[in-house]
């Protein structure tokens, strides 16, 4: 019954407005939380609050399988995976399950708490959860959040209007450069860096590449690009100039690999 209700709320052959009304009704009766397994991994999900949770419940599997396949060859025992915008851990827990050491960075305090629970539920001692935002400098900024999808929290206020209009509210959070977080965690290498921060990707990646020692540059970068119009700088051209070539692409993300 629960899964059938959320499958109905997730039907993309329905109009966006109708889907939103159905989702609101379903969330009233089936808001969770629910404990379940997806692809052999354990999650406590809150489908009324997060798109990824709804996908896991409706489909019974992890979201973004295409992206997982693209980065899987670069993960494994001895590899280091840094996940910026870790959400509830669908990437971090997947990577840790392959044997990688994981630094899971999540700006939203409530989501970071859920992430930590999911890490513990899977008995993973190779995942470090960091509750912080990442940006070009130490700062405090308003993180805009919408109650039906906490995974789409953003620093880009323009993203809270138009197509994504909703009941957005700001929460002020601390922001730190990735260089500082990497230093705190004692990182000497990053094999895979995933960045999914809703239009703030350029302000995470480019300052890091400009200030970090080249030995710390990620071998592979999985970069969300569906909010590219909201970037203030073009990550793609600078990545190319620094020796990163595109090795994979999905509807929402691109994978870059550093040439030898």
CSV table of C-alpha atoms in Angstrom, one decimal:
chain,number,residue,atom,x,y,z
A,1,UNK,CA,0.0,0.0,0.0
A,2,UNK,CA,2.7,2.5,1.0
A,3,UNK,CA,4.9,1.8,-2.1
A,4,UNK,CA,1.9,1.9,-4.4
A,5,UNK,CA,0.9,5.3,-3.0
A,6,UNK,CA,4.3,6.7,-3.6
A,7,UNK,CA,4.6,5.2,-7.0
A,8,UNK,CA,1.4,7.1,-7.9
A,9,UNK,CA,2.9,10.3,-6.5
A,10,UNK,CA,6.0,9.7,-8.6
A,11,UNK,CA,4.3,9.1,-11.9
A,12,UNK,CA,6.0,11.4,-14.5
A,13,UNK,CA,3.2,10.9,-17.1
A,14,UNK,CA,1.1,13.2,-14.8
A,15,UNK,CA,1.4,17.0,-14.9
A,16,UNK,CA,3.8,18.5,-12.4
A,17,UNK,CA,0.9,20.3,-10.7
A,18,UNK,CA,-1.1,17.1,-10.3
A,19,UNK,CA,1.9,15.2,-9.1
A,20,UNK,CA,2.5,17.9,-6.4
A,21,UNK,CA,-1.1,17.6,-5.2
A,22,UNK,CA,-1.0,13.8,-5.1
A,23,UNK,CA,2.4,14.0,-3.3
A,24,UNK,CA,0.9,16.3,-0.7
A,25,UNK,CA,-2.0,14.0,-0.1
A,26,UNK,CA,0.1,10.8,0.1
A,27,UNK,CA,2.6,12.5,2.4
A,28,UNK,CA,-0.3,13.2,4.8
A,29,UNK,CA,-1.0,9.5,5.3
A,30,UNK,CA,2.4,7.9,4.5
A,31,UNK,CA,5.1,10.3,5.6
A,32,UNK,CA,7.2,7.7,7.3
A,33,UNK,CA,9.9,7.1,8.4
A,34,UNK,CA,10.3,3.7,6.8
A,35,UNK,CA,13.2,1.4,7.2
A,36,UNK,CA,14.1,-0.6,4.1
A,37,UNK,CA,16.8,-2.0,1.9
A,38,UNK,CA,17.7,-0.9,-1.6
A,39,UNK,CA,20.4,-2.7,-3.6
A,40,UNK,CA,21.4,-4.5,-0.4
A,41,UNK,CA,21.9,-1.2,1.5
A,42,UNK,CA,19.9,0.0,4.5
A,43,UNK,CA,18.1,3.3,4.7
A,44,UNK,CA,15.6,5.1,7.0
A,45,UNK,CA,13.6,7.2,4.6
A,46,UNK,CA,11.2,10.1,4.9
A,47,UNK,CA,9.4,10.2,1.5
A,48,UNK,CA,7.4,13.3,2.3
A,49,UNK,CA,10.5,15.3,2.8
A,50,UNK,CA,13.0,14.2,0.2
A,51,UNK,CA,13.0,13.3,-3.5
A,52,UNK,CA,15.7,10.6,-3.1
A,53,UNK,CA,13.7,9.0,-0.4
A,54,UNK,CA,10.6,8.9,-2.6
A,55,UNK,CA,12.6,7.3,-5.4
A,56,UNK,CA,14.0,4.6,-3.2
A,57,UNK,CA,10.6,3.8,-1.8
A,58,UNK,CA,8.7,3.9,-5.2
A,59,UNK,CA,11.3,2.0,-7.2
A,60,UNK,CA,12.9,-0.2,-4.5
A,61,UNK,CA,16.4,0.7,-5.6
A,62,UNK,CA,18.9,3.5,-5.4
A,63,UNK,CA,18.5,6.6,-7.6
A,64,UNK,CA,21.1,7.6,-10.1
A,65,UNK,CA,22.2,4.1,-11.1
A,66,UNK,CA,23.7,5.5,-14.3
A,67,UNK,CA,26.1,7.7,-12.3
A,68,UNK,CA,27.0,4.9,-10.0
A,69,UNK,CA,28.0,2.7,-13.0
A,70,UNK,CA,30.2,5.5,-14.3
A,71,UNK,CA,32.2,6.0,-11.0
A,72,UNK,CA,32.2,2.4,-9.8
A,73,UNK,CA,35.4,1.4,-11.8
A,74,UNK,CA,37.2,4.2,-9.9
A,75,UNK,CA,36.1,3.0,-6.4
A,76,UNK,CA,37.2,0.1,-4.2
A,77,UNK,CA,39.5,-0.7,-1.3
A,78,UNK,CA,42.1,2.0,-0.8
A,79,UNK,CA,40.3,4.6,-2.8
A,80,UNK,CA,39.1,7.9,-1.4
A,81,UNK,CA,35.6,9.3,-2.3
A,82,UNK,CA,34.6,12.8,-1.3
A,83,UNK,CA,30.9,13.4,-1.6
A,84,UNK,CA,29.8,17.1,-1.5
A,85,UNK,CA,26.0,17.3,-1.2
A,86,UNK,CA,25.8,13.8,0.3
A,87,UNK,CA,22.1,14.0,1.1
A,88,UNK,CA,21.0,10.8,2.8
A,89,UNK,CA,24.0,8.8,1.5
A,90,UNK,CA,22.9,7.1,-1.7
A,91,UNK,CA,26.4,7.7,-3.1
A,92,UNK,CA,28.5,7.6,0.0
A,93,UNK,CA,27.1,4.4,1.3
A,94,UNK,CA,27.3,2.8,-2.2
A,95,UNK,CA,31.0,3.9,-2.4
A,96,UNK,CA,31.8,2.6,1.1
A,97,UNK,CA,30.1,-0.7,0.2
A,98,UNK,CA,32.7,-1.0,-2.5
A,99,UNK,CA,35.5,-0.5,0.0
A,100,UNK,CA,36.3,3.1,-0.4
A,101,UNK,CA,37.2,5.6,2.4
A,102,UNK,CA,34.4,8.2,2.3
A,103,UNK,CA,34.1,11.8,3.4
A,104,UNK,CA,30.4,12.6,3.2
A,105,UNK,CA,29.8,16.4,3.4
A,106,UNK,CA,26.2,17.7,3.9
A,107,UNK,CA,25.3,21.3,4.6
A,108,UNK,CA,21.7,20.8,5.8
A,109,UNK,CA,21.9,19.9,9.6
A,110,UNK,CA,18.7,17.8,9.5
A,111,UNK,CA,19.8,15.9,6.4
A,112,UNK,CA,23.3,15.3,7.9
A,113,UNK,CA,21.6,13.7,10.9
A,114,UNK,CA,19.7,11.3,8.6
A,115,UNK,CA,22.9,10.6,6.7
A,116,UNK,CA,24.6,9.7,9.9
A,117,UNK,CA,21.9,7.3,10.8
A,118,UNK,CA,22.0,5.5,7.5
A,119,UNK,CA,25.8,5.2,7.8
A,120,UNK,CA,25.4,3.6,11.2
A,121,UNK,CA,22.6,1.3,10.0
A,122,UNK,CA,25.0,-0.2,7.5
A,123,UNK,CA,27.8,-0.6,10.1
A,124,UNK,CA,30.2,1.5,8.0
A,125,UNK,CA,33.3,2.6,9.8
A,126,UNK,CA,34.9,4.0,6.6
A,127,UNK,CA,32.5,6.9,6.3
A,128,UNK,CA,33.1,10.3,8.0
A,129,UNK,CA,30.1,12.6,8.0
A,130,UNK,CA,30.9,16.3,7.9
A,131,UNK,CA,28.0,18.7,8.5
A,132,UNK,CA,29.2,21.7,6.6
A,133,UNK,CA,28.6,23.6,3.4
A,134,UNK,CA,31.5,24.0,0.9
A,135,UNK,CA,32.3,27.2,-0.9
A,136,UNK,CA,35.1,29.6,-2.0
A,137,UNK,CA,35.8,30.9,1.5
A,138,UNK,CA,34.9,30.7,5.2
A,139,UNK,CA,31.5,32.3,5.4
A,140,UNK,CA,27.9,32.0,6.7
A,141,UNK,CA,25.2,31.9,4.1
A,142,UNK,CA,21.4,31.3,3.8
A,143,UNK,CA,20.7,27.8,2.7
A,144,UNK,CA,17.3,27.8,1.0
A,145,UNK,CA,15.2,24.7,1.7
A,146,UNK,CA,11.8,23.4,0.5
A,147,UNK,CA,9.9,21.1,2.9
A,148,UNK,CA,9.0,18.5,0.3
A,149,UNK,CA,12.6,18.0,-0.9
A,150,UNK,CA,15.3,18.7,1.6
A,151,UNK,CA,17.8,17.3,-0.9
A,152,UNK,CA,17.4,20.3,-3.2
A,153,UNK,CA,18.7,22.8,-0.6
A,154,UNK,CA,20.5,25.6,-2.4
A,155,UNK,CA,22.5,28.8,-1.9
A,156,UNK,CA,21.3,30.2,-5.2
A,157,UNK,CA,18.1,32.1,-4.4
A,158,UNK,CA,17.2,32.4,-8.1
A,159,UNK,CA,16.6,28.6,-8.0
A,160,UNK,CA,13.7,29.1,-5.6
A,161,UNK,CA,11.4,30.7,-8.2
A,162,UNK,CA,9.9,29.8,-11.5
A,163,UNK,CA,10.1,26.0,-12.2
A,164,UNK,CA,11.1,25.3,-8.6
A,165,UNK,CA,8.8,27.7,-6.9
A,166,UNK,CA,7.6,26.4,-3.5
A,167,UNK,CA,7.6,27.2,0.2
A,168,UNK,CA,11.3,28.0,0.5
A,169,UNK,CA,12.8,29.1,3.8
A,170,UNK,CA,16.4,30.0,4.6
A,171,UNK,CA,18.6,28.5,7.3
A,172,UNK,CA,22.0,30.1,7.9
A,173,UNK,CA,24.8,27.6,7.7
A,174,UNK,CA,28.6,27.8,7.9
A,175,UNK,CA,30.6,27.5,4.7
A,176,UNK,CA,34.2,26.2,4.4
A,177,UNK,CA,36.5,25.8,1.5
A,178,UNK,CA,37.2,22.2,0.4
A,179,UNK,CA,40.9,22.8,1.0
A,180,UNK,CA,40.2,23.4,4.7
A,181,UNK,CA,38.0,20.3,5.0
A,182,UNK,CA,40.5,18.1,3.2
A,183,UNK,CA,43.2,19.4,5.6
A,184,UNK,CA,41.0,18.6,8.6
A,185,UNK,CA,40.4,15.1,7.4
A,186,UNK,CA,44.1,14.5,6.6
A,187,UNK,CA,43.4,13.8,3.0
A,188,UNK,CA,46.5,13.3,0.8
A,189,UNK,CA,44.5,12.1,-2.3
A,190,UNK,CA,41.0,12.2,-3.7
A,191,UNK,CA,40.2,9.5,-6.2
A,192,UNK,CA,36.6,10.5,-6.9
A,193,UNK,CA,35.0,13.8,-6.0
A,194,UNK,CA,31.2,14.1,-6.4
A,195,UNK,CA,29.7,17.6,-6.3
A,196,UNK,CA,25.9,18.1,-6.3
A,197,UNK,CA,25.0,21.4,-4.7
A,198,UNK,CA,22.2,22.9,-6.8
A,199,UNK,CA,23.9,25.6,-8.8
A,200,UNK,CA,26.8,26.2,-6.5
A,201,UNK,CA,29.1,23.7,-8.1
A,202,UNK,CA,31.4,26.3,-9.7
A,203,UNK,CA,32.0,27.9,-6.3
A,204,UNK,CA,33.1,24.6,-4.8
A,205,UNK,CA,35.2,23.1,-7.5
A,206,UNK,CA,37.1,26.0,-9.1
A,207,UNK,CA,38.5,27.6,-5.8
A,208,UNK,CA,39.7,24.1,-4.8
A,209,UNK,CA,41.6,23.5,-8.0
A,210,UNK,CA,43.1,27.0,-7.8
A,211,UNK,CA,44.4,26.6,-4.3
A,212,UNK,CA,45.0,22.9,-3.6
A,213,UNK,CA,48.2,21.2,-4.4
A,214,UNK,CA,48.0,19.4,-7.7
A,215,UNK,CA,48.6,16.1,-5.9
A,216,UNK,CA,45.3,16.6,-4.2
A,217,UNK,CA,43.3,17.2,-7.4
A,218,UNK,CA,40.7,14.5,-7.8
A,219,UNK,CA,41.4,11.8,-10.4
A,220,UNK,CA,37.7,11.8,-11.3
A,221,UNK,CA,35.0,14.4,-10.8
A,222,UNK,CA,31.3,13.7,-11.0
A,223,UNK,CA,29.7,17.1,-11.4
A,224,UNK,CA,26.0,17.9,-11.4
A,225,UNK,CA,25.4,20.1,-14.5
A,226,UNK,CA,21.6,20.5,-14.6
A,227,UNK,CA,21.9,23.9,-12.8
A,228,UNK,CA,24.7,25.1,-15.0
A,229,UNK,CA,22.8,28.3,-16.0
A,230,UNK,CA,23.1,29.4,-12.4
A,231,UNK,CA,26.9,29.2,-12.2
A,232,UNK,CA,28.9,32.4,-12.0
A,233,UNK,CA,31.9,30.8,-13.8
A,234,UNK,CA,32.0,28.0,-16.4
A,235,UNK,CA,33.4,24.9,-14.7
A,236,UNK,CA,33.6,23.0,-18.0
A,237,UNK,CA,36.1,25.2,-19.7
A,238,UNK,CA,38.4,25.5,-16.7
A,239,UNK,CA,38.3,21.7,-16.1
A,240,UNK,CA,39.3,21.2,-19.7
A,241,UNK,CA,42.1,23.7,-19.4
A,242,UNK,CA,43.4,21.8,-16.3
A,243,UNK,CA,43.6,18.5,-18.1
A,244,UNK,CA,40.2,17.0,-17.3
A,245,UNK,CA,38.4,15.2,-20.1
A,246,UNK,CA,34.8,14.1,-20.2
A,247,UNK,CA,34.5,10.3,-19.9
A,248,UNK,CA,30.7,10.0,-19.2
A,249,UNK,CA,27.5,11.9,-19.1
A,250,UNK,CA,23.9,11.5,-18.0
A,251,UNK,CA,20.9,13.8,-18.1
A,252,UNK,CA,22.0,15.6,-14.9
A,253,UNK,CA,25.7,14.9,-14.5
A,254,UNK,CA,29.1,14.8,-16.2
A,255,UNK,CA,32.1,12.7,-15.3
A,256,UNK,CA,35.6,14.1,-15.8
A,257,UNK,CA,38.9,12.3,-15.6
A,258,UNK,CA,42.3,13.9,-15.1
A,259,UNK,CA,44.8,13.0,-17.8
A,260,UNK,CA,48.1,11.5,-16.6
